[in-house]
Amino acid sequence: MIKRRTIVSYLISLVAGLVISSAAFAHGPGCPAFAPGQTSSNVVEQQFPPNGPMETAWRVRFANATAKGLYITGAWFKKGPSEPWMRVLWDARLADIFVPYHPGSPRYYDLTNFSFPLVNATALDAGACGNIIDGKVIHQVSSRGVSWKDDTAVGIGHELSLWATLDSANYNYIMRYVFQDDGTIKLRIGATSRNLPYSEYTAHMHNGLWRIDMDLNGFRNDSALLYSHSEPGIAATDSLTPFNGGVEGGVEIDHEKFTEVHVRDEVTKNAHGRNISYEFKPVRFGAPRHSEAFAQEDFWVTRYRYSEKTYDVIDSYVNGESVTNNDVVVWHISPLHHDPRDEDGYFIGNSWHGVALVMWSGLDLRPRNLFDATPHFP
Amino acid sequence: MRSVVSYLCFGVLPALALGACVSPSSTQDAVAVSSYEVDFNHPAFNDPRPDGFEGASETVPPIIAQRARDIAERSALLRTPLDARVVYVGTDFLSHKMLDEKLSRAIYRVLFYRYSDDAALITDVDIESGEILEQGAYPGRPVRLSEEEMEEVRALVLENREAQTAIGEALSASGLSREDVAIEGLIVRTRDAKDPFHGRRIVRALIRIDRDYLHEPLVIVDLTAREVSIERARGR
Ligand SMILES: [Cu+2]
């Protein structure tokens, strides 16, 4: 039996992709080009710089689902025009969003405990330079401003972003994935909309619970490492050691140590003979030490298991498996502390009128020794 | 309908998938071919989902969800007596890293909720082979409301006299109509064994009139007991 869908749907998506791509070039003057743009119903590709000869490029596959929002199901980077596509991500997503209120209750799990859908996107969401995919996902290519300066010389960077909004009853979450021209990936959660009815002035946290399955140049031979800074006296040192002694576990961020997790491919090297890697850099304020076991650490690293998808029970996944020269998954909690203020709204009779302005947290994944030289530098 | 794996084993790209074809039902530990040229234009690469999905959606189409549910329900865990309150919640798509990094196999996670011990009943199935890959009962693990449970919440809230009064007052003050009223529900969970909500299916109902939510009353629906209670105002 032939898989009927494939050829027909491929042709349809190819035609749709061409239509979408050519439409993208019809954007107003000043918009960075989608190049080539959406290549199938769930893949976008972008070269950088957008309006010039290609120096780097991203290919990103994404998906959306009820109760899961928007997530990445594959990302490949091309670090030079004649370089091959290299796998960077197998999957990156919010595994959950945990929202404990200060009195101890309620404690919401905004993805796994609900059937929240994505909001339909509007032209205002997309802006003059954006596309809407699937009716819900915003696809944008934009300048990210100064990427480097060297006296009077300047580099202007660009980025590809995909985002969508989850309708979590009274609340909204913006799930945003940004792929920069320099290989950096930014994962962001934005929290906004109506404060919880009846608890409009009760402080709480929105914790993004990230699951990042990085597969650097393939799923094998990846190691998780702990990066740590030490400054006991006038001299400082930095160290990179096997994460948790090389086995599954968790670590708390210590801001004096500039704690990071790195994922390094133990086989692939750059032109200088150094192994390629990515740094997982937290973007947040504060450390959310809620009573739940999963919230006792800021980063967790586990060996990839297809069935291990639930952040809430992550401690049960930690059972001594190796995270050195293996297939590893990094988990991270990024909190947003929401102490309501008058800017969130006010009462008209028995109704609340107003929205909490968006707050952001997440993490950056930044390449280390992926390139052989400064990217996008003449 | 065929999975990507069987498609590759017997279809267009047999040479590429050789390693996986030897053991298509092997576990997540399967490691197959080392590396090969990726055909980025191949539809199976651009979309590892099986037939039936639309656009970029991984929301499982009803016909696939039903098939997955049928397989799960054949298990001893789900062959429960009729009076046991076990509700089907939904089916999720799980992509499975099997063949090097290039392709996934379609696996579905079927979710049920069991009232007697507040348990998520989770079954991972391969609908191609009809095989159950993993199954377990997990008391206290978050599991979303089924559509029928949400309907029950709506009905219980709308039957409640205090909710009716508050809705009536809001409608007459705003000039809006019954069609502008929506009931939404948030599951309240606790790990604290001393909390009266512990181990129960508790929903905090939200009453929305057009775009605004009512502050009061706070309606708590205990689906386990099929009861509604009103939490009293603590002031603003
Ligand atoms: Cu908030």
PDB file of N, CA and C in Angstrom, chain B residues 111-157:
ATOM      1  N   LEU B 111      -4.864   9.091  27.180  1.00  0.00           N
ATOM      2  CA  LEU B 111      -5.036   9.526  28.566  1.00  0.00           C
ATOM      3  C   LEU B 111      -6.444   9.209  29.069  1.00  0.00           C
ATOM      4  N   PHE B 112      -6.494   8.590  30.226  1.00  0.00           N
ATOM      5  CA  PHE B 112      -7.747   8.394  30.948  1.00  0.00           C
ATOM      6  C   PHE B 112      -7.560   8.944  32.360  1.00  0.00           C
ATOM      7  N   TYR B 113      -8.683   9.270  32.999  1.00  0.00           N
ATOM      8  CA  TYR B 113      -8.636   9.685  34.401  1.00  0.00           C
ATOM      9  C   TYR B 113      -9.514   8.745  35.223  1.00  0.00           C
ATOM     10  N   ARG B 114      -8.980   8.272  36.361  1.00  0.00           N
ATOM     11  CA  ARG B 114      -9.726   7.365  37.239  1.00  0.00           C
ATOM     12  C   ARG B 114     -10.027   8.082  38.545  1.00  0.00           C
ATOM     13  N   TYR B 115     -11.310   8.213  38.835  1.00  0.00           N
ATOM     14  CA  TYR B 115     -11.732   8.982  40.007  1.00  0.00           C
ATOM     15  C   TYR B 115     -11.352   8.336  41.329  1.00  0.00           C
ATOM     16  N   SER B 116     -11.389   6.991  41.392  1.00  0.00           N
ATOM     17  CA  SER B 116     -11.245   6.333  42.689  1.00  0.00           C
ATOM     18  C   SER B 116      -9.938   6.681  43.395  1.00  0.00           C
ATOM     19  N   ASP B 117      -8.864   6.857  42.630  1.00  0.00           N
ATOM     20  CA  ASP B 117      -7.584   7.200  43.269  1.00  0.00           C
ATOM     21  C   ASP B 117      -6.922   8.411  42.615  1.00  0.00           C
ATOM     22  N   ASP B 118      -7.720   9.253  41.933  1.00  0.00           N
ATOM     23  CA  ASP B 118      -7.210  10.493  41.330  1.00  0.00           C
ATOM     24  C   ASP B 118      -6.014  10.185  40.421  1.00  0.00           C
ATOM     25  N   ALA B 119      -6.178   9.167  39.584  1.00  0.00           N
ATOM     26  CA  ALA B 119      -5.013   8.695  38.823  1.00  0.00           C
ATOM     27  C   ALA B 119      -5.132   9.006  37.331  1.00  0.00           C
ATOM     28  N   ALA B 120      -3.992   9.384  36.760  1.00  0.00           N
ATOM     29  CA  ALA B 120      -3.868   9.443  35.308  1.00  0.00           C
ATOM     30  C   ALA B 120      -3.528   8.038  34.840  1.00  0.00           C
ATOM     31  N   LEU B 121      -4.300   7.521  33.887  1.00  0.00           N
ATOM     32  CA  LEU B 121      -4.003   6.208  33.291  1.00  0.00           C
ATOM     33  C   LEU B 121      -3.414   6.506  31.912  1.00  0.00           C
ATOM     34  N   ILE B 122      -2.148   6.201  31.756  1.00  0.00           N
ATOM     35  CA  ILE B 122      -1.430   6.616  30.553  1.00  0.00           C
ATOM     36  C   ILE B 122      -1.006   5.382  29.764  1.00  0.00           C
ATOM     37  N   THR B 123      -1.383   5.354  28.490  1.00  0.00           N
ATOM     38  CA  THR B 123      -1.044   4.215  27.633  1.00  0.00           C
ATOM     39  C   THR B 123      -0.395   4.744  26.359  1.00  0.00           C
ATOM     40  N   ASP B 124       0.821   4.295  26.065  1.00  0.00           N
ATOM     41  CA  ASP B 124       1.485   4.655  24.807  1.00  0.00           C
ATOM     42  C   ASP B 124       1.254   3.515  23.823  1.00  0.00           C
ATOM     43  N   VAL B 125       0.698   3.841  22.659  1.00  0.00           N
ATOM     44  CA  VAL B 125       0.364   2.787  21.699  1.00  0.00           C
ATOM     45  C   VAL B 125       0.948   3.078  20.325  1.00  0.00           C
ATOM     46  N   ASP B 126       1.212   1.999  19.607  1.00  0.00           N
ATOM     47  CA  ASP B 126       1.586   2.056  18.200  1.00  0.00           C
ATOM     48  C   ASP B 126       0.356   1.579  17.439  1.00  0.00           C
ATOM     49  N   ILE B 127      -0.318   2.476  16.736  1.00  0.00           N
ATOM     50  CA  ILE B 127      -1.588   2.066  16.117  1.00  0.00           C
ATOM     51  C   ILE B 127      -1.351   1.209  14.881  1.00  0.00           C
ATOM     52  N   GLU B 128      -0.135   1.258  14.359  1.00  0.00           N
ATOM     53  CA  GLU B 128       0.202   0.426  13.198  1.00  0.00           C
ATOM     54  C   GLU B 128       0.165  -1.052  13.568  1.00  0.00           C
ATOM     55  N   SER B 129       0.851  -1.367  14.672  1.00  0.00           N
ATOM     56  CA  SER B 129       0.956  -2.769  15.075  1.00  0.00           C
ATOM     57  C   SER B 129      -0.129  -3.146  16.074  1.00  0.00           C
ATOM     58  N   GLY B 130      -0.819  -2.158  16.623  1.00  0.00           N
ATOM     59  CA  GLY B 130      -1.830  -2.436  17.632  1.00  0.00           C
ATOM     60  C   GLY B 130      -1.230  -2.757  18.983  1.00  0.00           C
ATOM     61  N   GLU B 131       0.028  -2.406  19.142  1.00  0.00           N
ATOM     62  CA  GLU B 131       0.805  -2.810  20.316  1.00  0.00           C
ATOM     63  C   GLU B 131       0.758  -1.709  21.386  1.00  0.00           C
ATOM     64  N   ILE B 132       0.697  -2.124  22.649  1.00  0.00           N
ATOM     65  CA  ILE B 132       0.850  -1.178  23.763  1.00  0.00           C
ATOM     66  C   ILE B 132       2.317  -1.160  24.151  1.00  0.00           C
ATOM     67  N   LEU B 133       2.913   0.025  24.098  1.00  0.00           N
ATOM     68  CA  LEU B 133       4.353   0.125  24.342  1.00  0.00           C
ATOM     69  C   LEU B 133       4.651   0.332  25.821  1.00  0.00           C
ATOM     70  N   GLU B 134       3.851   1.169  26.460  1.00  0.00           N
ATOM     71  CA  GLU B 134       4.021   1.408  27.892  1.00  0.00           C
ATOM     72  C   GLU B 134       2.662   1.744  28.464  1.00  0.00           C
ATOM     73  N   GLN B 135       2.470   1.373  29.714  1.00  0.00           N
ATOM     74  CA  GLN B 135       1.198   1.701  30.348  1.00  0.00           C
ATOM     75  C   GLN B 135       1.388   1.818  31.842  1.00  0.00           C
ATOM     76  N   GLY B 136       0.650   2.746  32.462  1.00  0.00           N
ATOM     77  CA  GLY B 136       0.756   2.870  33.910  1.00  0.00           C
ATOM     78  C   GLY B 136      -0.374   3.700  34.484  1.00  0.00           C
ATOM     79  N   ALA B 137      -0.586   3.541  35.795  1.00  0.00           N
ATOM     80  CA  ALA B 137      -1.552   4.354  36.537  1.00  0.00           C
ATOM     81  C   ALA B 137      -0.755   5.250  37.477  1.00  0.00           C
ATOM     82  N   TYR B 138      -0.998   6.555  37.420  1.00  0.00           N
ATOM     83  CA  TYR B 138      -0.181   7.506  38.160  1.00  0.00           C
ATOM     84  C   TYR B 138      -1.073   8.415  39.011  1.00  0.00           C
ATOM     85  N   PRO B 139      -1.321   8.041  40.258  1.00  0.00           N
ATOM     86  CA  PRO B 139      -2.145   8.901  41.125  1.00  0.00           C
ATOM     87  C   PRO B 139      -1.496  10.273  41.311  1.00  0.00           C
ATOM     88  N   GLY B 140      -2.317  11.314  41.220  1.00  0.00           N
ATOM     89  CA  GLY B 140      -1.830  12.666  41.473  1.00  0.00           C
ATOM     90  C   GLY B 140      -1.166  13.350  40.300  1.00  0.00           C
ATOM     91  N   ARG B 141      -0.991  12.649  39.195  1.00  0.00           N
ATOM     92  CA  ARG B 141      -0.330  13.300  38.056  1.00  0.00           C
ATOM     93  C   ARG B 141      -1.346  14.145  37.284  1.00  0.00           C
ATOM     94  N   PRO B 142      -0.935  15.350  36.835  1.00  0.00           N
ATOM     95  CA  PRO B 142      -1.912  16.198  36.155  1.00  0.00           C
ATOM     96  C   PRO B 142      -2.485  15.540  34.904  1.00  0.00           C
ATOM     97  N   VAL B 143      -3.785  15.601  34.781  1.00  0.00           N
ATOM     98  CA  VAL B 143      -4.425  15.138  33.555  1.00  0.00           C
ATOM     99  C   VAL B 143      -5.610  16.065  33.303  1.00  0.00           C
ATOM    100  N   ARG B 144      -5.754  16.477  32.055  1.00  0.00           N
ATOM    101  CA  ARG B 144      -6.742  17.508  31.748  1.00  0.00           C
ATOM    102  C   ARG B 144      -8.176  16.984  31.854  1.00  0.00           C
ATOM    103  N   LEU B 145      -9.130  17.905  31.808  1.00  0.00           N
ATOM    104  CA  LEU B 145     -10.542  17.537  31.864  1.00  0.00           C
ATOM    105  C   LEU B 145     -10.983  17.002  30.518  1.00  0.00           C
ATOM    106  N   SER B 146     -11.836  15.994  30.552  1.00  0.00           N
ATOM    107  CA  SER B 146     -12.437  15.522  29.309  1.00  0.00           C
ATOM    108  C   SER B 146     -13.535  16.510  28.912  1.00  0.00           C
ATOM    109  N   GLU B 147     -13.977  16.415  27.668  1.00  0.00           N
ATOM    110  CA  GLU B 147     -15.046  17.303  27.226  1.00  0.00           C
ATOM    111  C   GLU B 147     -16.315  17.077  28.037  1.00  0.00           C
ATOM    112  N   GLU B 148     -16.590  15.797  28.360  1.00  0.00           N
ATOM    113  CA  GLU B 148     -17.824  15.537  29.120  1.00  0.00           C
ATOM    114  C   GLU B 148     -17.723  16.064  30.538  1.00  0.00           C
ATOM    115  N   GLU B 149     -16.510  16.036  31.117  1.00  0.00           N
ATOM    116  CA  GLU B 149     -16.344  16.612  32.460  1.00  0.00           C
ATOM    117  C   GLU B 149     -16.562  18.121  32.419  1.00  0.00           C
ATOM    118  N   MET B 150     -16.047  18.764  31.377  1.00  0.00           N
ATOM    119  CA  MET B 150     -16.205  20.222  31.254  1.00  0.00           C
ATOM    120  C   MET B 150     -17.683  20.567  31.074  1.00  0.00           C
ATOM    121  N   GLU B 151     -18.403  19.739  30.343  1.00  0.00           N
ATOM    122  CA  GLU B 151     -19.853  19.950  30.195  1.00  0.00           C
ATOM    123  C   GLU B 151     -20.543  19.826  31.548  1.00  0.00           C
ATOM    124  N   GLU B 152     -20.084  18.866  32.345  1.00  0.00           N
ATOM    125  CA  GLU B 152     -20.671  18.670  33.676  1.00  0.00           C
ATOM    126  C   GLU B 152     -20.396  19.897  34.559  1.00  0.00           C
ATOM    127  N   VAL B 153     -19.190  20.435  34.443  1.00  0.00           N
ATOM    128  CA  VAL B 153     -18.852  21.648  35.204  1.00  0.00           C
ATOM    129  C   VAL B 153     -19.805  22.774  34.819  1.00  0.00           C
ATOM    130  N   ARG B 154     -19.967  22.984  33.519  1.00  0.00           N
ATOM    131  CA  ARG B 154     -20.839  24.071  33.043  1.00  0.00           C
ATOM    132  C   ARG B 154     -22.260  23.905  33.589  1.00  0.00           C
ATOM    133  N   ALA B 155     -22.748  22.681  33.490  1.00  0.00           N
ATOM    134  CA  ALA B 155     -24.125  22.436  33.932  1.00  0.00           C
ATOM    135  C   ALA B 155     -24.268  22.690  35.434  1.00  0.00           C
ATOM    136  N   LEU B 156     -23.296  22.222  36.224  1.00  0.00           N
ATOM    137  CA  LEU B 156     -23.382  22.396  37.680  1.00  0.00           C
ATOM    138  C   LEU B 156     -23.308  23.871  38.064  1.00  0.00           C
ATOM    139  N   VAL B 157     -22.474  24.631  37.354  1.00  0.00           N
ATOM    140  CA  VAL B 157     -22.351  26.060  37.669  1.00  0.00           C
ATOM    141  C   VAL B 157     -23.656  26.781  37.325  1.00  0.00           C
TER     142      VAL B 157
END
